Amino acid sequence: MKKISFIILFFCTASVVAQQKSMNFEQYDPVSTLKVPEHIVTRAKFPFIDVHNHQWNLSEQAIPGLLTAMDKLNMAVMVNLSGGNGSRLREMTQSVRNKAPKRFIVFANIDFNGIGEAGWTANAVKQLEADVKNGANGLKIFKNLGFSVTDKGGKRVAIDDPRLDAIWGKCGELHIPVLIHTADPKPFWDPVDEHNERWLELVTHPRRKREANDPEPWEELIAEQHRMFKKHPSTTFIAAHFGWYPNDLGKLGSLLNEMPNMMIEFGAVIAELGRQPRAAKQFFEQYQNRIMFGKDSWVPDEYSTYFRVLETEDEYFPYHKKYHAFWRIYGMGLSDAVLKKIYYKNALRIIPNIDKTGFPD
């Protein structure tokens, strides 16, 4: 009888184990038994400026809905980095003037088609000047520069290509910042194996995987960006996503020391900061004049994670996208003085023509 009971227990246990083995990593989401204080922050403590947002259709019809969501978050100003250029940018800035001139800032974008053709650089600079006259207050460079932009001969255009120098120089003359996204996280170039922290993201989003020289090693792309920053010390550059060094704040600090014209924003990398709260807090205190609030994707419910990391000292809470970060994160509990700089003071200093009346001292 005991033998029969053991056999039944064995097969029941084996069945449970088999079911457990069929669960994939993304499905495994255990409820923590840890009992610690929780402070869910759905509205920022101070009015803030999101310097990294994308609204491809910032029309008069879209603006009222955006304002409702922004007001709930305490977002005073949204910087739309997807302004385009020419007539598209002009229509967008006109929509802003008509509906909410104090709530939106629009950045222009460069059309890189035709690099190498006679007069391309001069025409690009001329278009940028026109875009600024039509209401653009900055320039956004997408990651296609360095990845897929080619000249008329089909050759990859490096980020520090001298044919682009006049554009960066003109931004300095016009006193507008350049927010630039270069490359992607370093693990995208690494083998997709058990040692890669981005394994889940690369498995679920395989198009993000890069081979060692696709199109260049990660180190080379980042070096091109830094050479460009150094070549144009009179132009202010905002390195998107903490310049892809949120996991190495010591290195990032040395870069900020080396390049005083470099600012940073933390769009899509708050989970990296939240897993090292003591080091991150020290970094934010040391470089409080160089960091701005950025989110990237427009998903209003996700802002709560950012507020919680910045404002609270909560422990061991989840990030909102498991494929970005499977680990738990912690709050930095920044002081009000630092928060004010991150939320709005630094952006007011760097980005022109933001209405200052809605912000506290």
mmCIF file of C-alpha atoms in Angstrom:
data_model
loop_
_atom_site.group_PDB
_atom_site.id
_atom_site.type_symbol
_atom_site.label_atom_id
_atom_site.label_comp_id
_atom_site.label_asym_id
_atom_site.label_seq_id
_atom_site.Cartn_x
_atom_site.Cartn_y
_atom_site.Cartn_z
ATOM 1 C CA MET A 1 0.000 0.000 0.000
ATOM 2 C CA LYS A 2 2.815 2.366 0.877
ATOM 3 C CA LYS A 3 4.462 1.522 -2.429
ATOM 4 C CA ILE A 4 1.284 2.344 -4.372
ATOM 5 C CA SER A 5 0.896 5.663 -2.490
ATOM 6 C CA PHE A 6 4.505 6.555 -3.248
ATOM 7 C CA ILE A 7 3.996 5.829 -6.964
ATOM 8 C CA ILE A 8 0.861 8.000 -7.050
ATOM 9 C CA LEU A 9 2.687 10.829 -5.242
ATOM 10 C CA PHE A 10 5.627 10.511 -7.626
ATOM 11 C CA PHE A 11 3.454 10.812 -10.723
ATOM 12 C CA CYS A 12 1.461 13.730 -9.249
ATOM 13 C CA THR A 13 4.678 15.528 -8.401
ATOM 14 C CA ALA A 14 6.085 14.778 -11.855
ATOM 15 C CA SER A 15 2.911 16.190 -13.418
ATOM 16 C CA VAL A 16 3.231 19.415 -11.420
ATOM 17 C CA VAL A 17 6.916 19.714 -12.333
ATOM 18 C CA ALA A 18 6.071 19.145 -15.989
ATOM 19 C CA GLN A 19 3.541 21.940 -15.861
ATOM 20 C CA GLN A 20 6.066 24.188 -14.187
ATOM 21 C CA LYS A 21 8.649 23.432 -16.852
ATOM 22 C CA SER A 22 6.204 24.535 -19.541
ATOM 23 C CA MET A 23 6.106 28.063 -18.078
ATOM 24 C CA ASN A 24 8.359 30.500 -19.904
ATOM 25 C CA PHE A 25 10.476 33.173 -18.274
ATOM 26 C CA GLU A 26 8.184 36.024 -19.220
ATOM 27 C CA GLN A 27 5.168 34.276 -17.666
ATOM 28 C CA TYR A 28 6.954 33.697 -14.367
ATOM 29 C CA ASP A 29 5.977 36.705 -12.281
ATOM 30 C CA PRO A 30 5.883 35.738 -8.599
ATOM 31 C CA VAL A 31 4.081 37.912 -6.099
ATOM 32 C CA SER A 32 6.632 39.161 -3.584
ATOM 33 C CA THR A 33 6.040 38.182 0.021
ATOM 34 C CA LEU A 34 8.177 41.102 1.184
ATOM 35 C CA LYS A 35 6.241 43.520 3.369
ATOM 36 C CA VAL A 36 7.684 47.005 3.042
ATOM 37 C CA PRO A 37 6.165 50.501 2.769
ATOM 38 C CA GLU A 38 4.757 51.390 -0.653
ATOM 39 C CA HIS A 39 4.222 54.849 -2.083
ATOM 40 C CA ILE A 40 2.586 54.714 -5.502
ATOM 41 C CA VAL A 41 3.180 58.113 -7.098
ATOM 42 C CA THR A 42 0.847 58.857 -9.991
ATOM 43 C CA ARG A 43 1.515 62.609 -10.087
ATOM 44 C CA ALA A 44 4.915 64.282 -9.967
ATOM 45 C CA LYS A 45 5.689 66.330 -6.871
ATOM 46 C CA PHE A 46 6.582 69.345 -9.021
ATOM 47 C CA PRO A 47 5.481 70.390 -12.506
ATOM 48 C CA PHE A 48 7.882 68.773 -14.929
ATOM 49 C CA ILE A 49 9.149 69.020 -18.480
ATOM 50 C CA ASP A 50 9.424 65.781 -20.427
ATOM 51 C CA VAL A 51 12.275 66.431 -22.849
ATOM 52 C CA HIS A 52 11.916 63.074 -24.632
ATOM 53 C CA ASN A 53 8.478 62.473 -26.083
ATOM 54 C CA HIS A 54 7.212 61.450 -29.507
ATOM 55 C CA GLN A 55 3.933 62.700 -30.933
ATOM 56 C CA TRP A 56 3.985 61.987 -34.641
ATOM 57 C CA ASN A 57 0.594 63.626 -35.105
ATOM 58 C CA LEU A 58 0.586 66.638 -32.813
ATOM 59 C CA SER A 59 -2.526 68.160 -34.373
ATOM 60 C CA GLU A 60 -5.190 70.499 -33.022
ATOM 61 C CA GLN A 61 -7.485 67.481 -32.691
ATOM 62 C CA ALA A 62 -4.927 65.493 -30.656
ATOM 63 C CA ILE A 63 -3.879 68.257 -28.267
ATOM 64 C CA PRO A 64 -6.932 68.345 -25.908
ATOM 65 C CA GLY A 65 -6.589 64.636 -25.085
ATOM 66 C CA LEU A 66 -2.866 65.038 -24.489
ATOM 67 C CA LEU A 67 -3.475 67.971 -22.149
ATOM 68 C CA THR A 68 -5.886 65.933 -20.053
ATOM 69 C CA ALA A 69 -3.302 63.173 -19.586
ATOM 70 C CA MET A 70 -0.496 65.673 -18.976
ATOM 71 C CA ASP A 71 -2.472 67.489 -16.282
ATOM 72 C CA LYS A 72 -3.033 64.234 -14.397
ATOM 73 C CA LEU A 73 0.730 63.618 -14.380
ATOM 74 C CA ASN A 74 1.605 67.251 -13.534
ATOM 75 C CA MET A 75 3.489 67.482 -16.830
ATOM 76 C CA ALA A 76 3.752 71.205 -17.507
ATOM 77 C CA VAL A 77 5.502 70.948 -20.872
ATOM 78 C CA MET A 78 5.941 68.139 -23.362
ATOM 79 C CA VAL A 79 8.879 68.308 -25.775
ATOM 80 C CA ASN A 80 7.845 66.585 -28.983
ATOM 81 C CA LEU A 81 11.002 65.360 -30.680
ATOM 82 C CA SER A 82 9.150 64.212 -33.819
ATOM 83 C CA GLY A 83 8.494 67.541 -35.484
ATOM 84 C CA GLY A 84 9.890 66.684 -38.884
ATOM 85 C CA ASN A 85 10.790 69.671 -41.036
ATOM 86 C CA GLY A 86 9.379 71.997 -43.665
ATOM 87 C CA SER A 87 5.610 72.142 -44.064
ATOM 88 C CA ARG A 88 4.984 69.302 -41.596
ATOM 89 C CA LEU A 89 6.829 71.093 -38.818
ATOM 90 C CA ARG A 90 5.145 74.385 -39.684
ATOM 91 C CA GLU A 91 1.682 72.801 -39.422
ATOM 92 C CA MET A 92 2.591 71.210 -36.086
ATOM 93 C CA THR A 93 3.920 74.397 -34.507
ATOM 94 C CA GLN A 94 0.858 76.269 -35.767
ATOM 95 C CA SER A 95 -1.382 73.711 -34.084
ATOM 96 C CA VAL A 96 0.502 74.286 -30.844
ATOM 97 C CA ARG A 97 0.160 78.059 -31.134
ATOM 98 C CA ASN A 98 -3.555 77.723 -31.775
ATOM 99 C CA LYS A 99 -4.358 75.279 -28.970
ATOM 100 C CA ALA A 100 -1.708 75.256 -26.225
ATOM 101 C CA PRO A 101 1.294 77.508 -26.880
ATOM 102 C CA LYS A 102 2.645 77.163 -23.327
ATOM 103 C CA ARG A 103 2.438 73.373 -23.103
ATOM 104 C CA PHE A 104 4.385 72.003 -26.057
ATOM 105 C CA ILE A 105 7.867 72.468 -27.508
ATOM 106 C CA VAL A 106 8.689 71.022 -30.930
ATOM 107 C CA PHE A 107 12.075 69.829 -32.148
ATOM 108 C CA ALA A 108 12.962 69.645 -35.836
ATOM 109 C CA ASN A 109 14.466 66.637 -37.624
ATOM 110 C CA ILE A 110 16.979 66.421 -40.465
ATOM 111 C CA ASP A 111 16.234 64.713 -43.788
ATOM 112 C CA PHE A 112 19.513 62.890 -44.448
ATOM 113 C CA ASN A 113 18.615 61.752 -47.962
ATOM 114 C CA GLY A 114 21.125 62.892 -50.549
ATOM 115 C CA ILE A 115 24.203 63.437 -48.399
ATOM 116 C CA GLY A 116 27.142 63.930 -50.731
ATOM 117 C CA GLU A 117 25.165 65.611 -53.472
ATOM 118 C CA ALA A 118 26.185 69.128 -54.455
ATOM 119 C CA GLY A 119 24.749 71.671 -52.032
ATOM 120 C CA TRP A 120 23.270 69.114 -49.624
ATOM 121 C CA THR A 121 24.918 70.529 -46.494
ATOM 122 C CA ALA A 122 24.028 74.127 -47.303
ATOM 123 C CA ASN A 123 20.427 73.159 -48.038
ATOM 124 C CA ALA A 124 20.158 71.197 -44.793
ATOM 125 C CA VAL A 125 21.406 74.200 -42.805
ATOM 126 C CA LYS A 126 19.015 76.486 -44.660
ATOM 127 C CA GLN A 127 16.103 74.172 -43.867
ATOM 128 C CA LEU A 128 17.084 74.070 -40.193
ATOM 129 C CA GLU A 129 17.151 77.865 -40.038
ATOM 130 C CA ALA A 130 13.690 77.985 -41.612
ATOM 131 C CA ASP A 131 12.386 75.371 -39.158
ATOM 132 C CA VAL A 132 13.625 77.408 -36.205
ATOM 133 C CA LYS A 133 11.935 80.513 -37.609
ATOM 134 C CA ASN A 134 8.769 78.441 -37.888
ATOM 135 C CA GLY A 135 8.838 77.501 -34.225
ATOM 136 C CA ALA A 136 11.332 74.659 -33.687
ATOM 137 C CA ASN A 137 13.302 75.018 -30.440
ATOM 138 C CA GLY A 138 15.756 72.157 -30.834
ATOM 139 C CA LEU A 139 16.967 69.407 -33.130
ATOM 140 C CA LYS A 140 16.389 65.690 -32.602
ATOM 141 C CA ILE A 141 18.678 63.152 -34.268
ATOM 142 C CA PHE A 142 17.342 59.604 -34.436
ATOM 143 C CA LYS A 143 19.510 56.500 -34.260
ATOM 144 C CA ASN A 144 19.318 55.994 -38.025
ATOM 145 C CA LEU A 145 22.345 58.306 -38.143
ATOM 146 C CA GLY A 146 25.145 55.850 -37.521
ATOM 147 C CA PHE A 147 22.960 52.844 -38.320
ATOM 148 C CA SER A 148 21.297 53.190 -41.706
ATOM 149 C CA VAL A 149 21.958 56.668 -43.120
ATOM 150 C CA THR A 150 24.093 56.385 -46.259
ATOM 151 C CA ASP A 151 25.464 58.945 -48.664
ATOM 152 C CA LYS A 152 24.816 59.091 -52.404
ATOM 153 C CA GLY A 153 27.480 56.437 -52.931
ATOM 154 C CA GLY A 154 25.856 54.011 -50.485
ATOM 155 C CA LYS A 155 28.499 54.427 -47.783
ATOM 156 C CA ARG A 156 27.439 54.581 -44.128
ATOM 157 C CA VAL A 157 27.493 58.133 -42.795
ATOM 158 C CA ALA A 158 29.331 58.299 -39.489
ATOM 159 C CA ILE A 159 27.890 60.423 -36.699
ATOM 160 C CA ASP A 160 30.950 62.666 -36.802
ATOM 161 C CA ASP A 161 31.012 62.901 -40.614
ATOM 162 C CA PRO A 162 32.456 66.331 -41.519
ATOM 163 C CA ARG A 163 29.626 66.913 -44.005
ATOM 164 C CA LEU A 164 27.344 67.344 -40.987
ATOM 165 C CA ASP A 165 29.567 69.774 -39.094
ATOM 166 C CA ALA A 166 27.760 72.845 -40.397
ATOM 167 C CA ILE A 167 24.468 71.546 -38.961
ATOM 168 C CA TRP A 168 25.876 71.131 -35.463
ATOM 169 C CA GLY A 169 27.607 74.487 -35.727
ATOM 170 C CA LYS A 170 24.380 76.175 -36.784
ATOM 171 C CA CYS A 171 22.585 74.734 -33.749
ATOM 172 C CA GLY A 172 25.191 76.423 -31.579
ATOM 173 C CA GLU A 173 24.697 79.727 -33.403
ATOM 174 C CA LEU A 174 20.925 79.471 -33.019
ATOM 175 C CA HIS A 175 21.259 78.485 -29.338
ATOM 176 C CA ILE A 176 19.159 75.360 -29.736
ATOM 177 C CA PRO A 177 20.126 71.982 -28.237
ATOM 178 C CA VAL A 178 20.608 68.740 -30.144
ATOM 179 C CA LEU A 179 19.036 65.693 -28.530
ATOM 180 C CA ILE A 180 20.664 62.666 -30.110
ATOM 181 C CA HIS A 181 20.051 58.931 -29.821
ATOM 182 C CA THR A 182 23.099 56.944 -30.884
ATOM 183 C CA ALA A 183 23.301 53.138 -31.000
ATOM 184 C CA ASP A 184 21.367 50.970 -28.520
ATOM 185 C CA PRO A 185 22.218 49.112 -25.292
ATOM 186 C CA LYS A 186 25.588 47.359 -25.506
ATOM 187 C CA PRO A 187 24.119 43.854 -24.853
ATOM 188 C CA PHE A 188 22.330 44.062 -28.216
ATOM 189 C CA TRP A 189 25.758 43.399 -29.770
ATOM 190 C CA ASP A 190 26.579 40.533 -27.403
ATOM 191 C CA PRO A 191 25.740 36.812 -27.841
ATOM 192 C CA VAL A 192 22.152 35.898 -27.015
ATOM 193 C CA ASP A 193 22.975 33.416 -24.299
ATOM 194 C CA GLU A 194 22.501 32.810 -20.580
ATOM 195 C CA HIS A 195 24.974 35.598 -19.745
ATOM 196 C CA ASN A 196 23.135 38.378 -21.589
ATOM 197 C CA GLU A 197 20.928 40.538 -19.328
ATOM 198 C CA ARG A 198 18.900 41.547 -22.401
ATOM 199 C CA TRP A 199 18.213 37.934 -23.357
ATOM 200 C CA LEU A 200 14.446 38.221 -22.882
ATOM 201 C CA GLU A 201 14.227 41.426 -24.897
ATOM 202 C CA LEU A 202 16.293 39.981 -27.736
ATOM 203 C CA VAL A 203 14.258 36.775 -27.806
ATOM 204 C CA THR A 204 10.952 38.638 -27.830
ATOM 205 C CA HIS A 205 12.228 41.401 -30.147
ATOM 206 C CA PRO A 206 14.803 39.616 -32.348
ATOM 207 C CA ARG A 207 15.142 42.510 -34.804
ATOM 208 C CA ARG A 208 16.990 44.433 -32.095
ATOM 209 C CA LYS A 209 19.921 42.012 -32.179
ATOM 210 C CA ARG A 210 23.140 43.333 -33.718
ATOM 211 C CA GLU A 211 26.111 41.359 -34.928
ATOM 212 C CA ALA A 212 29.583 42.462 -33.858
ATOM 213 C CA ASN A 213 30.065 44.805 -36.842
ATOM 214 C CA ASP A 214 26.441 45.617 -37.630
ATOM 215 C CA PRO A 215 26.929 48.269 -38.851
ATOM 216 C CA GLU A 216 29.901 48.960 -36.563
ATOM 217 C CA PRO A 217 30.953 47.791 -33.100
ATOM 218 C CA TRP A 218 29.005 49.502 -30.312
ATOM 219 C CA GLU A 219 32.169 51.164 -29.038
ATOM 220 C CA GLU A 220 32.796 52.807 -32.414
ATOM 221 C CA LEU A 221 29.302 54.269 -32.678
ATOM 222 C CA ILE A 222 29.560 55.767 -29.203
ATOM 223 C CA ALA A 223 33.063 57.079 -29.978
ATOM 224 C CA GLU A 224 31.731 58.800 -33.102
ATOM 225 C CA GLN A 225 29.137 60.576 -31.007
ATOM 226 C CA HIS A 226 31.697 61.749 -28.466
ATOM 227 C CA ARG A 227 34.097 62.967 -31.160
ATOM 228 C CA MET A 228 31.245 65.033 -32.570
ATOM 229 C CA PHE A 229 30.444 66.516 -29.154
ATOM 230 C CA LYS A 230 34.061 67.511 -28.662
ATOM 231 C CA LYS A 231 34.324 68.970 -32.149
ATOM 232 C CA HIS A 232 31.475 71.405 -31.382
ATOM 233 C CA PRO A 233 31.988 72.714 -27.837
ATOM 234 C CA SER A 234 29.676 75.703 -28.425
ATOM 235 C CA THR A 235 26.701 73.445 -29.146
ATOM 236 C CA THR A 236 24.701 71.800 -26.368
ATOM 237 C CA PHE A 237 24.090 68.092 -26.919
ATOM 238 C CA ILE A 238 21.619 65.991 -24.935
ATOM 239 C CA ALA A 239 22.631 62.332 -24.990
ATOM 240 C CA ALA A 240 19.454 60.274 -24.977
ATOM 241 C CA HIS A 241 19.072 57.335 -22.594
ATOM 242 C CA PHE A 242 21.981 58.474 -20.391
ATOM 243 C CA GLY A 243 24.231 57.967 -23.418
ATOM 244 C CA TRP A 244 23.750 54.185 -22.899
ATOM 245 C CA TYR A 245 25.894 54.336 -19.766
ATOM 246 C CA PRO A 246 23.189 54.108 -17.060
ATOM 247 C CA ASN A 247 24.810 50.832 -15.984
ATOM 248 C CA ASP A 248 28.253 52.458 -15.610
ATOM 249 C CA LEU A 249 27.761 55.756 -13.828
ATOM 250 C CA GLY A 250 31.464 56.094 -13.116
ATOM 251 C CA LYS A 251 32.184 56.122 -16.846
ATOM 252 C CA LEU A 252 29.270 58.464 -17.528
ATOM 253 C CA GLY A 253 30.517 60.867 -14.877
ATOM 254 C CA SER A 254 33.957 60.955 -16.485
ATOM 255 C CA LEU A 255 32.333 61.766 -19.837
ATOM 256 C CA LEU A 256 30.324 64.614 -18.328
ATOM 257 C CA ASN A 257 33.514 65.964 -16.770
ATOM 258 C CA GLU A 258 35.283 65.694 -20.112
ATOM 259 C CA MET A 259 32.507 67.298 -22.190
ATOM 260 C CA PRO A 260 30.853 70.280 -20.462
ATOM 261 C CA ASN A 261 28.498 70.750 -23.437
ATOM 262 C CA MET A 262 26.919 67.315 -22.855
ATOM 263 C CA MET A 263 23.604 66.907 -21.044
ATOM 264 C CA ILE A 264 21.777 63.614 -20.427
ATOM 265 C CA GLU A 265 18.217 62.350 -20.006
ATOM 266 C CA PHE A 266 17.010 59.004 -18.668
ATOM 267 C CA GLY A 267 14.262 57.944 -21.061
ATOM 268 C CA ALA A 268 13.744 54.143 -21.016
ATOM 269 C CA VAL A 269 16.631 53.527 -18.576
ATOM 270 C CA ILE A 270 15.009 54.250 -15.210
ATOM 271 C CA ALA A 271 15.217 50.534 -14.362
ATOM 272 C CA GLU A 272 19.017 50.706 -14.554
ATOM 273 C CA LEU A 273 19.025 53.575 -12.064
ATOM 274 C CA GLY A 274 16.487 51.918 -9.805
ATOM 275 C CA ARG A 275 18.593 48.827 -9.257
ATOM 276 C CA GLN A 276 21.509 50.900 -7.903
ATOM 277 C CA PRO A 277 19.677 53.526 -5.836
ATOM 278 C CA ARG A 278 22.571 54.583 -3.606
ATOM 279 C CA ALA A 279 25.049 55.005 -6.451
ATOM 280 C CA ALA A 280 22.396 56.635 -8.631
ATOM 281 C CA LYS A 281 21.402 59.095 -5.904
ATOM 282 C CA GLN A 282 25.018 60.089 -5.425
ATOM 283 C CA PHE A 283 25.346 60.537 -9.197
ATOM 284 C CA PHE A 284 22.214 62.691 -9.388
ATOM 285 C CA GLU A 285 23.460 64.863 -6.543
ATOM 286 C CA GLN A 286 26.877 65.304 -8.148
ATOM 287 C CA TYR A 287 25.565 65.984 -11.661
ATOM 288 C CA GLN A 288 22.267 67.615 -10.761
ATOM 289 C CA ASN A 289 22.836 70.422 -13.281
ATOM 290 C CA ARG A 290 23.337 68.018 -16.193
ATOM 291 C CA ILE A 291 20.324 65.676 -16.008
ATOM 292 C CA MET A 292 16.829 66.178 -17.430
ATOM 293 C CA PHE A 293 13.603 64.210 -17.205
ATOM 294 C CA GLY A 294 12.840 62.080 -20.268
ATOM 295 C CA LYS A 295 10.460 59.189 -20.761
ATOM 296 C CA ASP A 296 10.487 58.316 -24.516
ATOM 297 C CA SER A 297 7.370 56.247 -25.272
ATOM 298 C CA TRP A 298 4.056 57.946 -24.521
ATOM 299 C CA VAL A 299 2.339 55.550 -22.111
ATOM 300 C CA PRO A 300 0.926 57.736 -19.300
ATOM 301 C CA ASP A 301 0.562 54.891 -16.786
ATOM 302 C CA GLU A 302 4.311 54.185 -16.955
ATOM 303 C CA TYR A 303 5.315 57.591 -15.594
ATOM 304 C CA SER A 304 4.460 56.365 -12.104
ATOM 305 C CA THR A 305 7.572 54.159 -12.144
ATOM 306 C CA TYR A 306 9.741 57.187 -12.885
ATOM 307 C CA PHE A 307 8.162 59.299 -10.137
ATOM 308 C CA ARG A 308 8.528 56.462 -7.644
ATOM 309 C CA VAL A 309 12.236 55.935 -8.387
ATOM 310 C CA LEU A 310 12.966 59.656 -8.236
ATOM 311 C CA GLU A 311 10.814 60.715 -5.279
ATOM 312 C CA THR A 312 10.458 57.791 -2.859
ATOM 313 C CA GLU A 313 12.702 55.434 -0.938
ATOM 314 C CA ASP A 314 10.503 52.428 -1.688
ATOM 315 C CA GLU A 315 12.183 49.034 -1.896
ATOM 316 C CA TYR A 316 11.940 46.100 -4.251
ATOM 317 C CA PHE A 317 9.182 47.056 -6.676
ATOM 318 C CA PRO A 318 8.723 45.956 -10.304
ATOM 319 C CA TYR A 319 9.537 47.862 -13.455
ATOM 320 C CA HIS A 320 6.653 48.149 -15.897
ATOM 321 C CA LYS A 321 8.262 46.182 -18.762
ATOM 322 C CA LYS A 322 9.713 42.837 -17.782
ATOM 323 C CA TYR A 323 11.546 42.363 -21.082
ATOM 324 C CA HIS A 324 13.465 45.577 -20.323
ATOM 325 C CA ALA A 325 14.243 44.636 -16.736
ATOM 326 C CA PHE A 326 13.346 41.401 -14.989
ATOM 327 C CA TRP A 327 14.822 42.664 -11.705
ATOM 328 C CA ARG A 328 13.143 44.668 -8.933
ATOM 329 C CA ILE A 329 14.044 48.324 -8.429
ATOM 330 C CA TYR A 330 14.317 50.849 -5.578
ATOM 331 C CA GLY A 331 13.663 54.536 -5.007
ATOM 332 C CA MET A 332 16.429 57.112 -4.778
ATOM 333 C CA GLY A 333 14.485 59.571 -2.613
ATOM 334 C CA LEU A 334 15.971 62.700 -4.205
ATOM 335 C CA SER A 335 15.798 65.997 -2.324
ATOM 336 C CA ASP A 336 13.394 68.707 -3.463
ATOM 337 C CA ALA A 337 16.312 70.851 -4.640
ATOM 338 C CA VAL A 338 17.591 68.104 -6.930
ATOM 339 C CA LEU A 339 14.097 67.128 -8.080
ATOM 340 C CA LYS A 340 13.350 70.673 -9.192
ATOM 341 C CA LYS A 341 16.462 70.706 -11.368
ATOM 342 C CA ILE A 342 15.679 67.329 -12.900
ATOM 343 C CA TYR A 343 12.001 68.056 -13.402
ATOM 344 C CA TYR A 344 12.244 71.533 -14.900
ATOM 345 C CA LYS A 345 15.115 73.888 -14.022
ATOM 346 C CA ASN A 346 17.725 72.275 -16.262
ATOM 347 C CA ALA A 347 15.329 72.101 -19.216
ATOM 348 C CA LEU A 348 14.386 75.758 -18.739
ATOM 349 C CA ARG A 349 18.066 76.630 -18.907
ATOM 350 C CA ILE A 350 18.859 74.520 -21.984
ATOM 351 C CA ILE A 351 15.745 74.629 -24.197
ATOM 352 C CA PRO A 352 14.691 78.074 -25.441
ATOM 353 C CA ASN A 353 11.226 79.618 -25.382
ATOM 354 C CA ILE A 354 9.632 77.515 -22.640
ATOM 355 C CA ASP A 355 7.201 79.635 -20.665
ATOM 356 C CA LYS A 356 8.629 79.886 -17.148
ATOM 357 C CA THR A 357 5.580 81.266 -15.347
ATOM 358 C CA GLY A 358 4.122 77.903 -14.369
ATOM 359 C CA PHE A 359 7.118 76.710 -12.373
ATOM 360 C CA PRO A 360 8.045 77.352 -8.719
ATOM 361 C CA ASP A 361 11.340 78.981 -7.800
#
